[in-house]
CSV table of C-alpha atoms in Angstrom, one decimal:
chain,number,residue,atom,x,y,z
A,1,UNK,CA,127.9,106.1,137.5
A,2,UNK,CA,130.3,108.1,139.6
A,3,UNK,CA,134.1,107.2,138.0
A,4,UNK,CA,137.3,107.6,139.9
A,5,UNK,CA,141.2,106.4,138.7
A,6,UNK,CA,143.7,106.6,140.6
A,7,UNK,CA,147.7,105.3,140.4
A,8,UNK,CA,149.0,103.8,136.9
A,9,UNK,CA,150.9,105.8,134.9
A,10,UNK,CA,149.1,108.2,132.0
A,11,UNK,CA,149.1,105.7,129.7
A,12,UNK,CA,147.5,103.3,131.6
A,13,UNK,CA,144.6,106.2,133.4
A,14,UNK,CA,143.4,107.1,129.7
A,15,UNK,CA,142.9,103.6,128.5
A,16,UNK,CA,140.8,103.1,131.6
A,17,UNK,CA,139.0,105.9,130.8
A,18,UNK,CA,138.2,105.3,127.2
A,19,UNK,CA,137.0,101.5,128.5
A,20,UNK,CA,134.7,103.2,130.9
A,21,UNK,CA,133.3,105.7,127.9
A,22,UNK,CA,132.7,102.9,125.6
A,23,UNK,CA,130.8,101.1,128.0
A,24,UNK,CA,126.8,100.6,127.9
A,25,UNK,CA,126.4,102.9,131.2
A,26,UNK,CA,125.5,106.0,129.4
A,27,UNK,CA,125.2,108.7,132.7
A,28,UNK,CA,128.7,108.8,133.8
A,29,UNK,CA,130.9,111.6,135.6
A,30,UNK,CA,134.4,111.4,136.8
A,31,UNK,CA,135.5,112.3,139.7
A,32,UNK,CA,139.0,114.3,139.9
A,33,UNK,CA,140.9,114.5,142.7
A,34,UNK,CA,143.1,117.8,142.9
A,35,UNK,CA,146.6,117.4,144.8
A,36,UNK,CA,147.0,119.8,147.3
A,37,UNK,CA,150.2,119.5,149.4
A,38,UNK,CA,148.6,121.9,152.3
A,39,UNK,CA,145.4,120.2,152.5
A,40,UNK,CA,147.6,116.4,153.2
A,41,UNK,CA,150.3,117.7,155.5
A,42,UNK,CA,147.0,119.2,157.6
A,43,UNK,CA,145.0,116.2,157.4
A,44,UNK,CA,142.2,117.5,155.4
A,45,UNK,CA,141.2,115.3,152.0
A,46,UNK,CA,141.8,116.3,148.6
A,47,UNK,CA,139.1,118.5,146.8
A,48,UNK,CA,137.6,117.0,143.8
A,49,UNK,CA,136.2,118.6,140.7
A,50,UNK,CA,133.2,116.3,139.0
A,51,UNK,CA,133.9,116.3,135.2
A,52,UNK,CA,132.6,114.1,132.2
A,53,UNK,CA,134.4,113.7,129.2
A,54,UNK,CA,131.6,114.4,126.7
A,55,UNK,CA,133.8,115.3,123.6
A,56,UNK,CA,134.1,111.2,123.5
A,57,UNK,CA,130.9,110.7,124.1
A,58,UNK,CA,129.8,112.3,121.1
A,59,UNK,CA,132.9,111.3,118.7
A,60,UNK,CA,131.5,107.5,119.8
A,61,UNK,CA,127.7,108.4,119.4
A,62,UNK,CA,128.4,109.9,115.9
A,63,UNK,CA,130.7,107.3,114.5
A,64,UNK,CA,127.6,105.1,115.1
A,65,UNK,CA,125.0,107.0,113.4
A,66,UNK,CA,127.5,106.9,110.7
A,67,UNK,CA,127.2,102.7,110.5
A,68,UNK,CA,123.8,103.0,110.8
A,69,UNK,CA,123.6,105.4,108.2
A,70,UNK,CA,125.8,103.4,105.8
A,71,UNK,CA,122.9,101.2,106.0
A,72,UNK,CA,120.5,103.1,105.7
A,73,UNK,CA,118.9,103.1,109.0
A,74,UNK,CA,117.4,106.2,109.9
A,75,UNK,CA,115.2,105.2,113.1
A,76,UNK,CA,118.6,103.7,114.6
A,77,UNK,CA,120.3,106.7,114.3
A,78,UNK,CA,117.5,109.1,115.6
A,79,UNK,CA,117.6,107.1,118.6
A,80,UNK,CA,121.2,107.4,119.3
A,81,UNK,CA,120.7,111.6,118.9
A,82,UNK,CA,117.7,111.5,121.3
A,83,UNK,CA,119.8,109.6,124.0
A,84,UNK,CA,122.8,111.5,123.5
A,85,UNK,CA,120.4,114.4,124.0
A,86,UNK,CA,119.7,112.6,126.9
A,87,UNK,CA,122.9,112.2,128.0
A,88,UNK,CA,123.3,116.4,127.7
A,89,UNK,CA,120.8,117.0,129.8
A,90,UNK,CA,122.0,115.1,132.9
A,91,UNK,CA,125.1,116.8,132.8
A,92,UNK,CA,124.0,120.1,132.5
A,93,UNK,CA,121.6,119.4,135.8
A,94,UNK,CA,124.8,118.0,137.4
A,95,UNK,CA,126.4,121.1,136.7
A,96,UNK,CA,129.4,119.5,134.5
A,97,UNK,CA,128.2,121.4,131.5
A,98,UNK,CA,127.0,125.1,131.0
A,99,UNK,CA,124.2,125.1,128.0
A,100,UNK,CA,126.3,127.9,126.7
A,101,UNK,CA,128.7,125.7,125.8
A,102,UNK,CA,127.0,122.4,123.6
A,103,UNK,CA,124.6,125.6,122.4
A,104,UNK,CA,126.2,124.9,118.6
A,105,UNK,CA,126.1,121.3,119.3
A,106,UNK,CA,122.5,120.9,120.2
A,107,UNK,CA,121.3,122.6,117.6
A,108,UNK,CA,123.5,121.0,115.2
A,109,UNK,CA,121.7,117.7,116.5
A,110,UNK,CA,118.4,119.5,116.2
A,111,UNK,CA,118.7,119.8,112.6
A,112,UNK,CA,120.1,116.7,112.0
A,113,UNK,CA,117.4,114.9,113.6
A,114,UNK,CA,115.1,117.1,111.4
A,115,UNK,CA,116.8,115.8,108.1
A,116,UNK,CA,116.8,112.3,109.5
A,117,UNK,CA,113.1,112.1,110.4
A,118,UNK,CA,112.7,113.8,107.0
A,119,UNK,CA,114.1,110.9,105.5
A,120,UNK,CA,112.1,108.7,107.9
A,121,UNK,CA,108.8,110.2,107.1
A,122,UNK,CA,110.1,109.5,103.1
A,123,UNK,CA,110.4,106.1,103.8
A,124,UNK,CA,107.2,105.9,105.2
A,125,UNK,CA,105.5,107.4,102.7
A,126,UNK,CA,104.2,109.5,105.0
A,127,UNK,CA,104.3,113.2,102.7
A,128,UNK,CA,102.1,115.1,105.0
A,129,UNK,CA,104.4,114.7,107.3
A,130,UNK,CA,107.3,116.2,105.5
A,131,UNK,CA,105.6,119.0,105.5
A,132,UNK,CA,105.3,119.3,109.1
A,133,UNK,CA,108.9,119.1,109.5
A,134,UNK,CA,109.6,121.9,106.9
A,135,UNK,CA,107.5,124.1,108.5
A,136,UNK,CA,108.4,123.6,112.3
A,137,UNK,CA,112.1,123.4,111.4
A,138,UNK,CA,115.4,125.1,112.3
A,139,UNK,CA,117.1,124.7,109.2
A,140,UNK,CA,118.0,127.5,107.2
A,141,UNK,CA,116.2,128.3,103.4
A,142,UNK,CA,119.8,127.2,101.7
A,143,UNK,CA,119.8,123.8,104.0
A,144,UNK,CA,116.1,122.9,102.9
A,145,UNK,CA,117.5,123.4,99.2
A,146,UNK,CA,119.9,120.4,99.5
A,147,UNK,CA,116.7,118.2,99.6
A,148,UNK,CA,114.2,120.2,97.6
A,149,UNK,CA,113.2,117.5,95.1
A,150,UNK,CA,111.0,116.4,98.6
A,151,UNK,CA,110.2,119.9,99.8
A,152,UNK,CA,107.5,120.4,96.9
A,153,UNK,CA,104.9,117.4,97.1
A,154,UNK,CA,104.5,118.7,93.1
A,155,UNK,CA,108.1,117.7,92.9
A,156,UNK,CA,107.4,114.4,94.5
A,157,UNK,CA,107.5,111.0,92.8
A,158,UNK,CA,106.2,108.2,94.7
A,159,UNK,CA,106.9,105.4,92.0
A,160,UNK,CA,110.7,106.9,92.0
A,161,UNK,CA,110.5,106.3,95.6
A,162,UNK,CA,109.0,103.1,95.3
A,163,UNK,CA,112.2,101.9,93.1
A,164,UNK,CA,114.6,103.8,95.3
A,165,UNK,CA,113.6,102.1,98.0
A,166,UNK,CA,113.4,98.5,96.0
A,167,UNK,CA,117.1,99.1,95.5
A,168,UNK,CA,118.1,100.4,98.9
A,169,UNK,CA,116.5,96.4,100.4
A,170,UNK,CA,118.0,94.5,97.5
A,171,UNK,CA,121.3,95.9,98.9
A,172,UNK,CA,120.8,95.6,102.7
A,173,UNK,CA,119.7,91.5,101.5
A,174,UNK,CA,115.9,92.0,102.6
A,175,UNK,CA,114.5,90.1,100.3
A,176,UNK,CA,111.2,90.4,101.9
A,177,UNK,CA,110.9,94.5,102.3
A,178,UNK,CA,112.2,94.5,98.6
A,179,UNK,CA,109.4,92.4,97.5
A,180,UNK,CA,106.8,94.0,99.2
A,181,UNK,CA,108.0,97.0,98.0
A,182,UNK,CA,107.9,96.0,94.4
A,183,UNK,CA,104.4,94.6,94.8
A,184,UNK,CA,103.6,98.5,96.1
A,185,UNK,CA,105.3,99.7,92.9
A,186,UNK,CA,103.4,97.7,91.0
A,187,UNK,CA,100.4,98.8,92.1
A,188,UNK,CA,101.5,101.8,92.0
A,189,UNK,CA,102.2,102.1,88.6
A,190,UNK,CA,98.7,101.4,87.5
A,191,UNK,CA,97.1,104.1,89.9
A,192,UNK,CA,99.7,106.4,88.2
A,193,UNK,CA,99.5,105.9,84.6
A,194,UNK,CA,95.1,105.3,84.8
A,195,UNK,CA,95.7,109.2,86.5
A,196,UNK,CA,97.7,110.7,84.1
A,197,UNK,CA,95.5,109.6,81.2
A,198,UNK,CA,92.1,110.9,83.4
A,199,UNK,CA,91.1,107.2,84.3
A,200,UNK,CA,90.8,107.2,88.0
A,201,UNK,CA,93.3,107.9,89.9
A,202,UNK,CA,93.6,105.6,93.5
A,203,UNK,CA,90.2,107.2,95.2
A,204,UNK,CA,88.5,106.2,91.4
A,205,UNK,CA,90.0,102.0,92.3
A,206,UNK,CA,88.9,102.7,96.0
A,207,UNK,CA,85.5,103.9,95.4
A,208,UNK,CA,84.6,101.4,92.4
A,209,UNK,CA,86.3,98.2,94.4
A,210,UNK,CA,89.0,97.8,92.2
A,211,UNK,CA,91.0,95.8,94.7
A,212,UNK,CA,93.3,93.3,93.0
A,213,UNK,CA,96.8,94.1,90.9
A,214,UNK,CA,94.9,92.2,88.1
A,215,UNK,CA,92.1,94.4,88.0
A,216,UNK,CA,94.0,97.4,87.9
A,217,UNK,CA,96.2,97.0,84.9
A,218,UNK,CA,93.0,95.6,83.4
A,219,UNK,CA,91.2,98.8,83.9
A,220,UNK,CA,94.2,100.9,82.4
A,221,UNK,CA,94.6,98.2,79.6
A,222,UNK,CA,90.6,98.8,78.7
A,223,UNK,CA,90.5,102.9,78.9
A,224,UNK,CA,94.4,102.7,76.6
A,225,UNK,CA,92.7,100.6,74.2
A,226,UNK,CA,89.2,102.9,74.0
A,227,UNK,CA,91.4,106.2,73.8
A,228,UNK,CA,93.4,104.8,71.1
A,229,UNK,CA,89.9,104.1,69.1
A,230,UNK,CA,88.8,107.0,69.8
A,231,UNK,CA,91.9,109.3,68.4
A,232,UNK,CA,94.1,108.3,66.1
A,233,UNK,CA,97.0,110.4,67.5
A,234,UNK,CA,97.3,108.3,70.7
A,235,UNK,CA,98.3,104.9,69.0
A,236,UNK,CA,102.2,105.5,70.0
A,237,UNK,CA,100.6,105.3,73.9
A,238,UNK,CA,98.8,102.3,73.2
A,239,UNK,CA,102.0,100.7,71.5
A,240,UNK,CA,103.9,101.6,74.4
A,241,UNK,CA,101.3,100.0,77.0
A,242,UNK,CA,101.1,97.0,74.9
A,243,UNK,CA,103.2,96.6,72.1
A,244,UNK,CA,106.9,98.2,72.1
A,245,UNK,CA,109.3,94.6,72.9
A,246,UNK,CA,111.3,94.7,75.3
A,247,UNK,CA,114.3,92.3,76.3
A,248,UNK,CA,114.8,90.0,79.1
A,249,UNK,CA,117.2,86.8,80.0
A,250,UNK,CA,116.3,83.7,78.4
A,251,UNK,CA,114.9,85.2,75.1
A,252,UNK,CA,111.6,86.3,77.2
A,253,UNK,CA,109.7,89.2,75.1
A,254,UNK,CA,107.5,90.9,77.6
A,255,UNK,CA,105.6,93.8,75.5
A,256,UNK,CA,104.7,97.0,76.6
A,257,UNK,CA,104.3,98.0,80.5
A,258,UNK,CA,101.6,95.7,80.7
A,259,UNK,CA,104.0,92.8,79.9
A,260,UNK,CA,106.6,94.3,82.0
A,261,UNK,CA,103.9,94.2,85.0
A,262,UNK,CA,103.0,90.5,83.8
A,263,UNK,CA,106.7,89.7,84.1
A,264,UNK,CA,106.7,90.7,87.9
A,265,UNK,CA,103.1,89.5,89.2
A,266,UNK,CA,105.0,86.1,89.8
A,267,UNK,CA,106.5,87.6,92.3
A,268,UNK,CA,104.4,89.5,94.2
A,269,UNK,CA,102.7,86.1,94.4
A,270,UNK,CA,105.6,84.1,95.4
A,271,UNK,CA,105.6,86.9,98.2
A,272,UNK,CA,102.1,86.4,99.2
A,273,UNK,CA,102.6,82.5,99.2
A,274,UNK,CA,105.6,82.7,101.7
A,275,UNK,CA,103.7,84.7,103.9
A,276,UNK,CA,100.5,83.1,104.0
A,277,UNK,CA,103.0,80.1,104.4
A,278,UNK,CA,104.7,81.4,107.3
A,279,UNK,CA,108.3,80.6,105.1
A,280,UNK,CA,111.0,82.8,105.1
A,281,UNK,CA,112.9,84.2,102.4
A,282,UNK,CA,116.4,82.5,101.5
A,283,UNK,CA,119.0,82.8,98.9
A,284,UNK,CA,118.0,79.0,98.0
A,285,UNK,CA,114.7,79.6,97.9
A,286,UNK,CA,114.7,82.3,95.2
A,287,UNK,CA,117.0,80.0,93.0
A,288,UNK,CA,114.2,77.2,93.4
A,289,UNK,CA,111.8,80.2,92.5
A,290,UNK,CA,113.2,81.4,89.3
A,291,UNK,CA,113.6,77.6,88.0
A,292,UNK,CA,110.0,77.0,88.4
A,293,UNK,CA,109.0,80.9,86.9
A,294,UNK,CA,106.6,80.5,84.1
A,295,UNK,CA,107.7,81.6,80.6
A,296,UNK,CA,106.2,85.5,81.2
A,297,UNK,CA,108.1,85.6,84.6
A,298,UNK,CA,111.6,88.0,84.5
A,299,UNK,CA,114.5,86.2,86.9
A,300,UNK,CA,114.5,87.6,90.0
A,301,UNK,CA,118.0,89.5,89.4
A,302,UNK,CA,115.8,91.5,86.8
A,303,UNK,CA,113.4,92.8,88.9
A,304,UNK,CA,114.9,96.0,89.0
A,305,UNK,CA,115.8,95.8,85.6
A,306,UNK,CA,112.1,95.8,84.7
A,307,UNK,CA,111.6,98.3,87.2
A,308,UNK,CA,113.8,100.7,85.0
A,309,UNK,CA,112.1,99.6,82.0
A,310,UNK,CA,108.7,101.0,82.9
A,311,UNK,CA,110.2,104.4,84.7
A,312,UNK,CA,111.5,105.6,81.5
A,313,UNK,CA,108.7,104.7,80.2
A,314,UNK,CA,106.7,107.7,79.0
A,315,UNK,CA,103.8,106.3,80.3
A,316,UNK,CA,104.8,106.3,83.8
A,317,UNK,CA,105.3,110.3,83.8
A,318,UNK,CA,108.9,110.5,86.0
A,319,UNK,CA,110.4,113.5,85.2
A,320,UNK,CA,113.2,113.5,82.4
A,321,UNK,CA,116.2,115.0,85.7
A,322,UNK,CA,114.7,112.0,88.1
A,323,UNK,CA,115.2,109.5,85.1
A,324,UNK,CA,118.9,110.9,84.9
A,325,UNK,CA,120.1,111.3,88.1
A,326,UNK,CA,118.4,108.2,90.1
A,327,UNK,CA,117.2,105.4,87.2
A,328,UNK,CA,119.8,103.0,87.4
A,329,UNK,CA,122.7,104.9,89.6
A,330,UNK,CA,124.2,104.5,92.9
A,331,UNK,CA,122.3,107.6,93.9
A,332,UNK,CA,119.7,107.0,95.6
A,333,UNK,CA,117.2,109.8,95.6
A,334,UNK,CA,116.4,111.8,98.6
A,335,UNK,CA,118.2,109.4,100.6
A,336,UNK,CA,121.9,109.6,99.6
A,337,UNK,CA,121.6,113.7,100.0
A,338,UNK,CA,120.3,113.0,103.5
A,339,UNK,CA,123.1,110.4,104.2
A,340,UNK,CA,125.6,112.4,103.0
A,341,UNK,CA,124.8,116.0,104.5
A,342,UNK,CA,124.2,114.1,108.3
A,343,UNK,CA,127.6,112.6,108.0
A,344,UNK,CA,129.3,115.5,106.9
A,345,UNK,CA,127.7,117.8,109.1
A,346,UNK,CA,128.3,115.4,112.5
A,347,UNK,CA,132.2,114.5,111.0
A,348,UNK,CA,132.4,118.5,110.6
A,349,UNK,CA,130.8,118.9,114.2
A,350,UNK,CA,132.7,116.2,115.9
A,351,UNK,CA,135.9,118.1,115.3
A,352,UNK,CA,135.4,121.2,116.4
């Protein structure tokens, strides 16, 4: 889109221009005429030097990975980079730009669409491919270090994930991803705990068609009960699993993880039967859902309550500085570090 103003006073020309910025044609270059007194009084037009104002561009491109970012929207805002790429690349082939100068700025956007697919891939659950991003990455020993509770996969803690993400839906109002995500965590917990106590871990369910959330914690409840048999010193694990009380609304008892997981499997089946339903997901239709709960059922407001309740668990094996810093807090794991350093570092950028 070639752009020309002309006439109006100052004022006037650079509101024009910032309407023409904003506006959904992203290839644009402006055409500036340069007065030349000699060149009129011979006859001979004005010469014109093409320019684009790209400094805009990219203070609008990064105030909008910033919304997207506030809710947490990762794939949105890698989008936005690669088109603003885009948009870098067609005016250095016009000539309006010299890579030397956007050198910084591409390769802060480089990095930053490392840390955002980082976070991507996290959401995914996709670890191998972290690693594929540490290793083919720009970013600097000290950068990687801002995110290193993902860096090590020894250091990684899908079940904390699981949660993060549980809270991250509950606040965008996805009741849907939230619940699927709880069903995940559920499942979850069961591969984690029959692992840590040398019952299976997920290939052991896999290969002896343990399919079902039901047959899972059944499994972990049998090999709790027959190690606590078996040794004396491993009753407080079997308390914990089945016995320790814990509190919920309406004077509801669940005991022990298993309870807790009893407390949510209404849940994940009220999921499954608004699916299979074809029904949507409404405010009013998780009010009708936690009148009809039966009496081992936690509200659905609780749901990350229980979630808690079985992370600082012993049992569930989350590291003591995980329980601390993301249990029950505003921070939200790897994701707030990711949010935080992209902002700063494109707010930082956008000034310079």
């Amino acid at each position: 889109l070639l752009i020309s103003i002309k006439g109006g006073i100052p004022n006037m020309q650079t509101a024009l221009k910032m309407q023409t910025i904003s506006s959904p044609m992203q290839y644009q270059l402006f055409i500036n005429p340069q007065l030349s007194v000699k060149n009129i009084l011979s006859g001979q037009s004005s010469q014109c030097i093409v320019t684009s104002y790209w400094q805009y561009i990219r203070s609008h491109k990064y105030n909008v990975i910033k919304q997207l970012l506030e809710r947490w929207d990762f794939d949105g805002s890698i989008k936005i980079i690669k088109d603003y790429n885009k948009i870098l690349s067609f005016l250095i082939d016009k000539d309006v730009l010299n890579k030397n100068d956007i050198k910084n700025n591409r390769k802060v956007l480089q990095n930053v669409q490392d840390i955002l697919n980082f976070g991507l891939s996290a959401f995914n659950l996709d670890i191998d491919n972290i690693d594929n991003i540490i290793n083919n990455s720009n970013l600097t020993t000290e950068e990687l270090a801002n995110f290193g509770s993902f860096i090590n996969q020894d250091k990684y803690d899908i079940l904390l994930n699981l949660y993060t993400q549980c809270c991250i839906y509950q606040e965008k109002g996805e009741i849907g991803n939230f619940l699927a995500k709880m069903g995940s965590f559920y499942e979850e917990v069961c591969h984690n705990i029959s692992k840590n106590i040398g019952a299976g871990d997920y290939d052991y369910f896999k290969k002896n068609k343990i399919y079902t959330r039901e047959a899972k914690r059944n499994h972990v409840d049998t090999k709790i009960k027959d190690r606590a048999n078996n040794n004396p010193h491993l009753i407080k694990e079997k308390e914990e699993w089945k016995v320790t009380q814990f509190q919920l609304k309406d004077n509801r008892k669940p005991k022990g993880i298993f309870g807790l997981l009893d407390s949510l499997e209404y849940w994940c089946n009220c999921r499954n039967n608004l699916i299979h339903g074809s029904r949507g997901f409404s405010q009013q239709r998780i009010k009708e859902f936690n009148q009809d709960r039966d009496e081992n059922a936690c509200a659905f407001e609780e749901i990350l309550l229980v979630m808690e309740m079985i992370l600082n668990s012993s049992l569930s094996g989350l590291r003591k500085e995980y329980k601390q810093n993301f249990v029950n807090t505003k921070n939200y794991y790897i994701y707030s570090d990711i949010k935080k350093w992209v902002i700063d570092i494109l707010m930082n950028d956008g000034l310079s």
